[in-house]
CSV table of C-alpha atoms in Angstrom, one decimal:
chain,number,residue,atom,x,y,z
T,1,MET,CA,0.0,0.0,0.1
T,2,LEU,CA,2.5,2.5,1.0
T,3,GLN,CA,4.5,1.7,-2.3
T,4,ARG,CA,1.8,2.6,-4.4
T,5,VAL,CA,0.9,5.8,-2.1
T,6,TRP,CA,4.6,7.0,-2.3
T,7,THR,CA,4.5,6.0,-6.5
T,8,ILE,CA,1.5,8.4,-6.9
T,9,ALA,CA,3.2,11.2,-4.6
T,10,ARG,CA,6.3,11.0,-6.5
T,11,TRP,CA,4.6,11.2,-9.6
T,12,THR,CA,2.5,14.4,-8.2
T,13,MET,CA,5.7,16.1,-7.0
T,14,VAL,CA,7.5,15.8,-10.3
T,15,GLU,CA,4.4,17.2,-12.2
T,16,LEU,CA,4.0,19.9,-9.6
T,17,LEU,CA,7.7,21.0,-9.9
T,18,ARG,CA,7.3,20.7,-13.6
T,19,GLU,CA,4.4,23.4,-13.5
T,20,ARG,CA,7.4,25.8,-12.4
T,21,VAL,CA,5.9,25.9,-8.9
T,22,LEU,CA,9.5,26.6,-7.7
T,23,TYR,CA,9.0,30.1,-9.2
T,24,VAL,CA,7.3,31.0,-5.9
T,25,VAL,CA,11.0,30.6,-4.2
T,26,LEU,CA,12.0,33.8,-6.5
T,27,LEU,CA,8.9,35.4,-5.8
T,28,PHE,CA,9.3,35.3,-1.9
T,29,ALA,CA,13.1,36.4,-2.6
T,30,ALA,CA,12.1,39.1,-4.2
T,31,VAL,CA,9.2,39.9,-1.6
T,32,LEU,CA,11.8,39.3,1.4
T,33,VAL,CA,14.5,41.4,-0.5
T,34,GLY,CA,12.3,44.1,-1.7
T,35,GLY,CA,10.4,44.4,1.3
T,36,SER,CA,13.1,44.7,3.5
T,37,THR,CA,15.1,47.4,1.4
T,38,VAL,CA,12.0,49.2,1.3
T,39,LEU,CA,10.2,48.7,4.7
T,40,THR,CA,12.9,49.0,7.0
T,41,PRO,CA,14.2,52.6,6.6
T,42,LEU,CA,10.9,53.5,7.7
T,43,THR,CA,10.8,51.6,10.7
T,44,PRO,CA,13.8,52.7,12.9
T,45,GLY,CA,14.6,50.3,16.0
T,46,ALA,CA,12.2,47.8,14.9
T,47,GLN,CA,14.1,46.7,11.2
T,48,LYS,CA,15.0,42.9,12.9
T,49,LYS,CA,11.3,42.3,13.5
T,50,VAL,CA,9.9,43.9,10.2
T,51,VAL,CA,12.1,41.3,8.4
T,52,VAL,CA,11.2,38.2,10.6
T,53,ASP,CA,7.5,39.1,10.5
T,54,LEU,CA,7.5,39.6,6.7
T,55,GLY,CA,9.7,36.6,5.7
T,56,LEU,CA,7.4,34.1,8.1
T,57,ALA,CA,4.2,36.0,7.0
T,58,ALA,CA,5.4,35.5,3.4
T,59,ILE,CA,6.5,31.9,4.2
T,60,ASP,CA,3.0,30.9,5.0
T,61,ALA,CA,0.9,32.9,2.5
T,62,LEU,CA,3.1,31.6,-0.4
T,63,GLY,CA,2.6,28.3,0.8
T,64,ILE,CA,-1.2,28.7,0.8
T,65,LEU,CA,-1.0,30.4,-2.4
T,66,VAL,CA,0.6,27.4,-4.3
T,67,ILE,CA,-2.1,25.0,-2.5
T,68,LEU,CA,-4.6,27.4,-4.0
T,69,LEU,CA,-3.1,27.4,-7.5
T,70,SER,CA,-1.9,23.6,-8.1
T,71,GLY,CA,-3.6,21.8,-5.2
T,72,THR,CA,-7.1,22.4,-5.9
T,73,SER,CA,-6.7,21.1,-9.8
T,74,ILE,CA,-4.8,18.2,-8.6
T,75,VAL,CA,-7.5,15.4,-9.6
T,76,ARG,CA,-9.1,17.1,-12.2
T,77,ARG,CA,-5.8,17.1,-14.3
T,78,ASP,CA,-5.5,13.7,-13.9
T,79,MET,CA,-9.4,13.5,-15.1
T,80,ASP,CA,-8.7,15.8,-17.9
T,81,ARG,CA,-5.6,14.2,-19.1
T,82,ARG,CA,-7.4,10.3,-18.8
T,83,SER,CA,-4.8,9.2,-16.8
T,84,LEU,CA,-6.8,8.5,-13.8
T,85,ASP,CA,-8.8,6.4,-16.0
T,86,VAL,CA,-5.7,4.1,-16.5
T,87,LEU,CA,-5.0,4.5,-12.9
T,88,LEU,CA,-7.7,3.5,-11.4
T,89,THR,CA,-8.0,0.1,-13.4
T,90,LYS,CA,-4.8,-0.8,-11.4
T,91,PRO,CA,-5.1,-2.3,-8.0
T,92,LEU,CA,-4.9,0.9,-6.3
T,93,THR,CA,-8.0,2.2,-4.0
T,94,ARG,CA,-9.2,5.7,-4.3
T,95,LEU,CA,-8.2,6.4,-0.8
T,96,GLU,CA,-4.7,6.0,-1.8
T,97,TYR,CA,-4.6,7.7,-4.9
T,98,LEU,CA,-5.8,10.5,-2.7
T,99,GLY,CA,-3.3,10.1,-0.1
T,100,GLY,CA,-0.6,10.0,-2.9
T,101,LYS,CA,-2.0,13.1,-4.3
T,102,TRP,CA,-2.0,14.9,-0.8
T,103,LEU,CA,1.4,13.3,-0.1
T,104,GLY,CA,3.0,14.5,-3.5
T,105,LEU,CA,1.4,18.2,-2.8
T,106,VAL,CA,2.7,18.2,0.7
T,107,ALA,CA,6.2,17.1,-0.4
T,108,THR,CA,6.3,19.9,-3.0
T,109,LEU,CA,5.3,22.6,-0.1
T,110,LEU,CA,8.2,20.9,2.0
T,111,VAL,CA,10.5,21.7,-0.6
T,112,LEU,CA,9.4,25.1,-1.1
T,113,THR,CA,9.2,25.8,2.8
T,114,VAL,CA,12.7,24.8,3.3
T,115,ALA,CA,13.8,26.7,0.1
T,116,MET,CA,12.5,29.9,1.5
T,117,SER,CA,13.3,29.1,5.2
T,118,VAL,CA,16.9,29.0,3.5
T,119,ILE,CA,16.3,32.3,1.9
T,120,LEU,CA,15.2,33.9,5.0
T,121,ILE,CA,17.6,32.8,7.0
T,122,THR,CA,20.3,34.1,4.5
T,123,SER,CA,19.0,37.4,4.2
T,124,LEU,CA,18.8,37.7,8.1
T,125,GLU,CA,22.4,36.5,8.5
T,126,ALA,CA,23.3,38.9,5.6
T,127,CYS,CA,21.6,42.2,6.9
T,128,GLY,CA,23.3,41.4,10.4
T,129,PHE,CA,20.1,40.5,12.5
T,130,GLY,CA,20.9,36.8,12.8
T,131,TRP,CA,18.6,34.0,12.6
T,132,GLN,CA,17.6,32.7,15.6
T,133,ALA,CA,16.1,29.0,16.6
T,134,ARG,CA,12.9,30.5,18.1
T,135,TYR,CA,11.6,31.0,14.8
T,136,LEU,CA,11.6,27.6,14.1
T,137,PRO,CA,8.3,26.8,15.5
T,138,ALA,CA,6.4,29.7,13.7
T,139,ILE,CA,7.9,27.8,10.4
T,140,LEU,CA,6.6,24.3,11.5
T,141,GLY,CA,3.4,25.8,12.6
T,142,SER,CA,2.7,27.3,9.1
T,143,GLY,CA,3.7,24.0,8.1
T,144,LEU,CA,1.4,22.1,9.8
T,145,GLY,CA,-1.2,24.8,8.9
T,146,MET,CA,-0.2,23.7,5.1
T,147,LEU,CA,-0.8,20.2,5.7
T,148,VAL,CA,-4.3,20.9,6.7
T,149,MET,CA,-5.0,23.0,3.6
T,150,ALA,CA,-3.7,20.8,1.4
T,151,SER,CA,-6.0,18.3,2.4
T,152,ILE,CA,-9.0,20.5,2.0
T,153,ALA,CA,-7.7,21.6,-1.6
T,154,VAL,CA,-7.6,17.7,-2.3
T,155,LEU,CA,-10.8,17.2,-1.1
T,156,PHE,CA,-12.7,20.3,-3.0
T,157,SER,CA,-10.3,19.0,-6.3
T,158,THR,CA,-12.5,15.5,-6.0
T,159,PHE,CA,-15.8,17.2,-6.8
T,160,THR,CA,-15.3,20.9,-8.0
T,161,SER,CA,-13.6,23.0,-10.7
T,162,PRO,CA,-10.1,24.2,-9.9
T,163,MET,CA,-11.6,27.5,-9.9
T,164,LEU,CA,-14.5,26.6,-7.6
T,165,GLY,CA,-12.2,24.8,-5.1
T,166,ALA,CA,-9.3,27.7,-5.2
T,167,LEU,CA,-12.6,29.8,-3.7
T,168,PHE,CA,-14.0,27.2,-1.6
T,169,THR,CA,-10.4,26.6,-0.3
T,170,LEU,CA,-9.9,30.1,0.3
T,171,ALA,CA,-12.9,30.8,2.0
T,172,LEU,CA,-12.3,27.8,4.3
T,173,PHE,CA,-8.8,29.5,5.1
T,174,VAL,CA,-10.1,32.8,5.8
T,175,GLY,CA,-13.1,31.5,7.9
T,176,GLY,CA,-10.4,29.3,9.8
T,177,SER,CA,-8.2,32.4,10.4
T,178,LEU,CA,-11.1,34.6,11.4
T,179,SER,CA,-12.9,32.0,13.5
T,180,GLU,CA,-11.2,32.9,17.0
T,181,GLY,CA,-11.7,36.3,16.5
T,182,MET,CA,-15.5,35.7,15.5
T,183,LEU,CA,-16.2,33.6,18.5
T,184,ARG,CA,-14.7,35.8,20.6
T,185,THR,CA,-16.9,38.7,19.5
T,186,VAL,CA,-19.8,36.8,19.4
T,187,GLY,CA,-19.2,35.4,22.8
T,188,ALA,CA,-19.2,38.7,24.1
T,189,ALA,CA,-22.5,39.4,22.7
T,190,GLY,CA,-23.7,36.1,24.8
T,191,GLY,CA,-22.9,33.3,22.1
T,192,ASN,CA,-24.3,31.9,19.3
T,193,PRO,CA,-24.4,27.8,18.9
T,194,LEU,CA,-24.8,27.8,15.4
T,195,LEU,CA,-21.7,29.9,14.7
T,196,GLU,CA,-20.0,27.7,17.4
T,197,SER,CA,-20.6,24.4,15.9
T,198,LEU,CA,-19.9,25.6,12.3
T,199,SER,CA,-16.1,26.9,13.7
T,200,LEU,CA,-15.4,23.1,14.5
T,201,ALA,CA,-15.9,22.0,11.0
T,202,ILE,CA,-13.6,25.0,9.5
T,203,PRO,CA,-9.8,24.5,10.1
T,204,ASN,CA,-8.8,26.6,13.3
T,205,MET,CA,-5.9,28.1,11.6
T,206,GLY,CA,-5.2,30.6,14.4
T,207,LEU,CA,-3.9,27.2,16.4
T,208,PHE,CA,-0.9,27.0,13.6
T,209,ASN,CA,-0.2,30.5,13.8
T,210,LEU,CA,2.9,30.7,16.3
T,211,ARG,CA,4.7,33.9,14.5
T,212,GLY,CA,3.7,36.0,17.4
T,213,ASP,CA,5.5,34.0,20.0
T,214,ALA,CA,8.3,33.2,17.8
T,215,VAL,CA,9.0,36.9,16.7
T,216,HIS,CA,8.6,38.5,20.3
T,217,GLY,CA,10.6,35.6,21.7
T,218,THR,CA,7.9,34.6,24.6
T,219,GLY,CA,8.6,30.9,23.3
T,220,VAL,CA,6.0,28.2,22.1
T,221,VAL,CA,4.3,25.8,25.0
T,222,PRO,CA,5.5,22.6,23.9
T,223,GLY,CA,1.4,21.4,24.8
T,224,GLN,CA,0.4,23.8,22.2
T,225,PHE,CA,2.5,22.5,19.4
T,226,LEU,CA,1.2,19.1,20.3
T,227,VAL,CA,-2.1,20.1,20.5
T,228,ALA,CA,-1.7,21.5,17.1
T,229,SER,CA,-0.1,18.5,15.3
T,230,CYS,CA,-2.8,16.4,17.0
T,231,TYR,CA,-5.0,18.8,15.2
T,232,ALA,CA,-3.7,18.8,12.1
T,233,VAL,CA,-3.3,14.8,12.0
T,234,LEU,CA,-6.9,14.4,12.7
T,235,TYR,CA,-8.2,16.9,10.5
T,236,VAL,CA,-6.1,15.7,7.4
T,237,ALA,CA,-7.5,12.0,8.1
T,238,THR,CA,-11.0,13.4,8.2
T,239,ALA,CA,-10.9,15.3,5.1
T,240,LEU,CA,-9.1,12.7,3.1
T,241,THR,CA,-11.3,10.1,4.3
T,242,LEU,CA,-14.5,12.5,3.1
T,243,ALA,CA,-12.6,13.0,0.1
T,244,ALA,CA,-12.4,9.3,-0.7
T,245,THR,CA,-16.0,8.7,0.2
T,246,VAL,CA,-17.2,11.2,-2.4
T,247,PHE,CA,-14.4,10.2,-4.8
T,248,ARG,CA,-15.6,6.5,-4.4
T,249,ARG,CA,-19.0,8.1,-5.5
T,250,ARG,CA,-17.8,9.3,-9.0
T,251,ASP,CA,-18.4,7.6,-12.0
T,252,PHE,CA,-15.6,8.0,-14.6
T,253,ARG,CA,-17.3,6.0,-17.3
C,1,MET,CA,1.7,43.3,-43.5
C,2,THR,CA,0.4,42.6,-40.2
C,3,ARG,CA,3.6,42.5,-38.6
C,4,HIS,CA,4.9,45.8,-40.2
C,5,VAL,CA,1.8,47.7,-39.0
C,6,SER,CA,2.5,46.4,-35.6
C,7,LEU,CA,6.0,47.2,-35.7
C,8,PHE,CA,4.9,50.7,-36.4
C,9,VAL,CA,2.0,50.9,-33.9
C,10,LEU,CA,3.7,49.4,-31.2
C,11,PRO,CA,6.1,52.1,-30.3
C,12,ILE,CA,3.3,54.8,-30.9
C,13,LEU,CA,1.5,53.2,-28.3
C,14,LEU,CA,4.4,52.6,-26.0
C,15,VAL,CA,5.0,56.3,-26.3
C,16,ALA,CA,1.3,57.4,-25.8
C,17,THR,CA,0.9,55.2,-22.6
C,18,ALA,CA,4.1,56.8,-21.2
C,19,VAL,CA,3.0,60.5,-22.0
C,20,ALA,CA,-0.5,59.8,-20.5
C,21,GLY,CA,1.3,58.0,-17.5
C,22,ARG,CA,3.4,61.1,-17.0
C,23,ALA,CA,0.1,63.2,-17.2
C,24,GLY,CA,-1.5,61.2,-14.6
C,25,GLN,CA,1.6,61.5,-12.2
C,26,ALA,CA,1.6,65.4,-12.4
C,27,GLN,CA,-2.2,65.4,-11.7
C,28,VAL,CA,-1.8,63.2,-8.8
C,29,ARG,CA,0.9,65.5,-7.5
C,30,ALA,CA,-0.9,68.4,-8.0
C,31,ARG,CA,-3.7,67.3,-5.6
C,32,PRO,CA,-3.8,69.0,-2.4
C,33,LYS,CA,-1.8,67.2,0.4
C,34,ARG,CA,-3.6,65.2,2.8
C,35,ALA,CA,-2.9,63.4,5.8
C,36,VAL,CA,-1.5,59.8,5.2
C,37,ALA,CA,-4.5,57.6,4.1
C,38,ALA,CA,-6.2,57.1,7.4
C,39,LEU,CA,-6.4,53.7,8.8
C,40,PRO,CA,-9.6,51.7,8.9
C,41,GLY,CA,-11.5,50.7,12.2
C,42,ILE,CA,-9.9,48.5,14.5
C,43,PRO,CA,-12.1,45.8,14.5
C,44,PHE,CA,-12.1,46.0,10.7
C,45,LEU,CA,-7.9,45.6,10.8
C,46,GLU,CA,-8.4,42.8,13.3
C,47,PHE,CA,-10.3,40.9,10.7
C,48,THR,CA,-8.7,41.5,7.1
C,49,ALA,CA,-5.2,40.9,8.9
C,50,LEU,CA,-6.0,37.2,8.8
C,51,GLY,CA,-3.5,35.5,10.8
C,52,TYR,CA,-0.6,38.0,10.0
C,53,ARG,CA,-1.2,40.4,12.5
C,54,GLU,CA,2.4,41.1,13.4
C,55,ALA,CA,2.8,41.9,9.5
C,56,ALA,CA,-0.1,44.1,9.5
C,57,ALA,CA,1.0,46.0,12.7
C,58,ASP,CA,4.2,46.6,11.0
C,59,LEU,CA,2.6,48.4,8.3
C,60,ALA,CA,0.5,50.0,10.5
C,61,TRP,CA,3.6,51.0,12.6
C,62,MET,CA,5.0,52.5,9.1
C,63,GLN,CA,1.8,54.5,8.2
C,64,ALA,CA,1.7,55.8,11.7
C,65,VAL,CA,5.7,56.7,11.4
C,66,GLN,CA,5.1,58.6,8.2
C,67,TYR,CA,1.9,60.3,9.8
C,68,TYR,CA,4.2,61.6,12.2
C,69,GLY,CA,6.8,62.7,9.6
C,70,GLN,CA,4.2,64.7,8.1
C,71,HIS,CA,3.2,66.2,11.2
C,72,ARG,CA,6.7,67.3,11.8
C,73,GLN,CA,6.7,69.0,8.4
C,74,GLY,CA,3.4,70.6,9.1
C,75,GLY,CA,1.3,68.6,7.4
C,76,ASN,CA,-1.3,67.5,10.3
C,77,ASP,CA,-2.1,68.2,13.9
C,78,LEU,CA,-1.1,64.7,15.3
C,79,SER,CA,-4.9,64.1,16.3
C,80,GLU,CA,-5.0,60.9,14.2
C,81,PHE,CA,-1.5,59.7,15.8
C,82,GLY,CA,-3.5,57.8,18.7
C,83,HIS,CA,-5.6,55.8,16.5
C,84,PHE,CA,-2.7,54.9,14.4
C,85,LEU,CA,-1.2,53.8,17.6
C,86,GLU,CA,-4.1,51.7,19.1
C,87,ALA,CA,-4.5,49.6,15.7
C,88,VAL,CA,-0.7,48.9,15.9
C,89,ASN,CA,-0.9,47.6,19.8
C,90,THR,CA,-4.5,46.1,19.1
C,91,LEU,CA,-2.6,43.8,16.1
C,92,ASP,CA,0.6,43.2,18.0
C,93,PRO,CA,0.0,43.8,21.4
C,94,ARG,CA,3.7,42.6,21.9
C,95,TYR,CA,5.2,45.1,20.0
C,96,GLU,CA,6.6,47.0,22.7
C,97,HIS,CA,8.7,49.6,20.4
C,98,ALA,CA,5.6,51.0,19.1
C,99,TYR,CA,4.3,51.5,22.7
C,100,VAL,CA,7.5,53.3,23.6
C,101,LEU,CA,8.3,55.5,20.6
C,102,GLY,CA,4.5,56.3,20.5
C,103,ALA,CA,4.4,57.4,23.9
C,104,VAL,CA,7.2,59.6,23.3
C,105,VAL,CA,5.6,61.3,20.2
C,106,LEU,CA,2.1,62.2,22.0
C,107,ALA,CA,4.3,63.3,25.1
C,108,THR,CA,6.8,65.6,23.4
C,109,ASP,CA,5.0,66.5,19.9
C,110,GLY,CA,1.2,65.8,21.3
C,111,GLY,CA,2.2,67.5,24.5
C,112,ASP,CA,-0.3,65.1,26.3
C,113,LEU,CA,1.9,63.1,28.9
C,114,ASP,CA,-1.4,61.2,30.4
C,115,ALA,CA,-2.5,59.8,26.9
C,116,ALA,CA,1.6,58.8,26.8
C,117,LEU,CA,1.5,57.4,30.2
C,118,GLU,CA,-2.0,55.8,29.2
C,119,VAL,CA,0.0,53.9,26.2
C,120,LEU,CA,2.6,52.6,28.0
C,121,ARG,CA,0.1,51.4,30.7
C,122,ARG,CA,-1.4,49.4,28.1
C,123,GLY,CA,2.0,48.3,27.0
C,124,ALA,CA,2.8,47.1,30.4
C,125,ARG,CA,-0.2,45.1,30.6
C,126,ALA,CA,0.5,43.4,27.4
C,127,ASN,CA,3.9,42.5,28.4
C,128,PRO,CA,3.9,42.1,32.0
C,129,GLU,CA,7.7,40.3,32.1
C,130,SER,CA,9.0,43.3,30.7
C,131,GLY,CA,9.8,46.5,32.3
C,132,THR,CA,10.5,48.5,29.2
C,133,CYS,CA,7.2,50.4,29.4
C,134,ALA,CA,7.6,51.0,33.0
C,135,PHE,CA,11.0,52.3,32.4
C,136,GLU,CA,9.7,54.5,29.7
C,137,MET,CA,6.7,55.5,32.4
C,138,GLY,CA,9.4,56.8,34.7
C,139,PHE,CA,11.3,58.5,32.0
C,140,LEU,CA,8.6,60.5,30.9
C,141,SER,CA,7.0,61.4,34.0
C,142,TYR,CA,10.3,63.2,35.1
C,143,VAL,CA,11.3,64.6,32.0
C,144,ILE,CA,8.2,65.9,30.7
C,145,GLY,CA,5.9,65.7,33.8
C,146,ASN,CA,8.8,66.7,36.1
C,147,ASP,CA,7.2,64.2,39.0
C,148,ALA,CA,10.2,62.8,40.3
C,149,ASP,CA,8.5,60.5,43.0
C,150,LYS,CA,6.3,59.1,40.5
C,151,ALA,CA,9.1,58.5,38.2
C,152,MET,CA,11.2,56.9,41.0
C,153,ARG,CA,8.1,54.7,41.6
C,154,TYR,CA,8.0,53.5,37.9
C,155,PHE,CA,12.0,53.0,37.9
C,156,ALA,CA,11.5,50.4,40.7
C,157,LEU,CA,8.8,49.0,38.9
C,158,ALA,CA,11.2,48.6,35.9
C,159,GLU,CA,14.1,47.2,38.1
C,160,GLN,CA,11.9,44.3,38.4
C,161,ASP,CA,13.0,43.2,34.7
C,162,ALA,CA,16.6,41.8,34.6
C,163,GLU,CA,17.0,43.9,31.2
C,164,GLN,CA,15.9,47.2,32.5
C,165,GLN,CA,17.6,46.6,36.0
C,166,GLU,CA,20.6,48.5,35.6
C,167,ARG,CA,19.7,51.7,33.9
C,168,ALA,CA,16.2,51.6,36.0
C,169,HIS,CA,18.6,51.5,39.1
C,170,ARG,CA,20.9,54.4,38.0
C,171,PHE,CA,18.0,56.8,37.3
C,172,ARG,CA,16.8,56.1,40.7
C,173,ALA,CA,20.0,56.8,42.3
C,174,PHE,CA,20.3,59.7,40.3
C,175,LEU,CA,16.8,60.8,41.0
C,176,SER,CA,17.3,60.4,44.7
C,177,ARG,CA,20.1,62.6,44.9
C,178,ARG,CA,18.1,65.1,43.2
C,179,LEU,CA,15.3,64.8,45.4
C,180,GLY,CA,17.8,65.3,48.3
C,181,ARG,CA,17.6,61.8,49.7
C,182,LEU,CA,21.3,61.5,49.7
C,183,GLU,CA,21.5,58.3,51.8
C,184,THR,CA,19.5,56.3,49.6
C,185,ALA,CA,21.1,57.7,46.5
C,186,TYR,CA,24.9,56.8,48.0
C,187,LEU,CA,23.5,53.3,48.5
C,188,LEU,CA,21.9,52.8,45.2
C,189,TRP,CA,25.3,53.9,43.9
C,190,GLN,CA,27.1,51.5,45.8
C,191,ASP,CA,24.9,48.8,44.9
C,192,LEU,CA,25.4,49.3,41.2
C,193,TYR,CA,28.9,50.1,41.5
C,194,LYS,CA,29.2,46.8,43.1
C,195,SER,CA,26.9,44.8,40.6
C,196,THR,CA,27.8,46.4,37.5
C,197,GLU,CA,30.1,44.8,34.5
C,198,SER,CA,30.6,47.9,32.7
C,199,PRO,CA,33.6,49.8,33.7
C,200,SER,CA,32.6,53.3,32.5
C,201,LEU,CA,29.3,52.7,34.8
C,202,ARG,CA,31.5,52.0,37.5
C,203,ILE,CA,33.6,55.1,37.3
C,204,VAL,CA,30.1,56.8,37.1
C,205,ALA,CA,29.3,55.0,40.4
C,206,GLN,CA,32.4,56.0,42.0
C,207,GLU,CA,32.3,59.6,41.0
C,208,SER,CA,28.6,60.0,42.2
C,209,MET,CA,29.7,58.4,45.3
C,210,ARG,CA,32.3,61.0,46.2
C,211,ARG,CA,30.1,63.6,45.6
C,212,ILE,CA,27.4,62.7,47.8
C,213,GLU,CA,30.1,61.6,50.7
C,214,ASP,CA,31.1,65.4,50.1
C,215,GLU,CA,27.8,66.7,50.3
C,216,LEU,CA,27.0,64.6,53.3
C,217,ARG,CA,29.9,65.8,55.2
C,218,GLN,CA,29.0,69.6,54.3
C,219,ARG,CA,25.8,68.7,56.2
C,220,GLY,CA,27.4,67.1,58.9
C,221,GLN,CA,25.6,63.7,58.2
C,222,VAL,CA,27.4,60.2,58.3
C,223,VAL,CA,28.4,58.2,55.4
C,224,PRO,CA,26.4,55.2,55.3
């Protein structure tokens, strides 16, 4: 089983890299260098914070951008090229296929994140600000968020067009990022059970946002990271299982 | 034929676009100068920042700095500065630099020490482990408010943070002497002399202790 999943993952990764997804790294470098050059003179005394904030936010945002642009068409591409028909005649379950697709997307994101992190480290060192190990949890947190968003993109790619899939994925990302603040606002006004139930279905992206703690050096509580990891694993498992269920119902004849 | 036409038309279009762009730039520059684009409401900012609150706070802080720069050039009366500052503080409550610099602007250019102290109080509440805001409250209370007693209390508070300990201690020693509490001042300088690792500060402490000793002797008091 693992062999089959790995084969699909490798194939997906090669496919995504051929789509020149790695150009995102160049975009990151441009954002970081351009942003640092333009913005730091405007923030005397807080230049380092600006570069780190910008770098960590860009790693996260560009990862999400890749998921929206490539992840949401990951299954549709195989359908359009009819390669899915051939694949499904092989001894390969639909869950294995989707798991492989997700893993391929995640592997591509891993390559991108590592490359962007190396650029961030290099630019921090080059500017004389110095890289600090405390920034690492923020990147790992972003990585966990990307795992979750990738699984959502794969889920939508099984039953919608890439355009709609990207829109739905973006909506869940925005909703997930806002859910904590919204709940706080609603909670202050007496609470709303419907909204609270809905917030459990959308990914809690705030859980993966460890950038504030990393930048201000307050440190990430290990328990927080553990909870975020467990949540990510459970969310990914649920989303992929749901995707497989939807995908199984589809008729490709 | 079509290729020749496009070779002829393309440069004309490029030049025309550049000219139009230039005219547009001139028009924008000719507009009366307004304050730096005002920030939207804070709850709106919180929502639109999504998870990127720290980066959004940096951008808001840059707007605040530009707004202040415009004030220095006579472009505004600084009335919106508090709003800019509140936006930054709400988006990133642990951004201490913004509290400190913002408070200094409010106290000096804005002439509103109470507002400045309120900003720093907000900063101290958001960063309870840090003495930076408490130190700044002491500094502004003394320099702007001329209230040495109040400043002493804030410096004592700031001393609880190891990072602020030395300079807060030094200010306390300096103010004690100003307030005529020579014995306290002497003991504080002595304490600093023993604890500091800075050779220059040790010289300052030694010199201050010598002066206080002279003053005490002139008053007929005993050196502690």
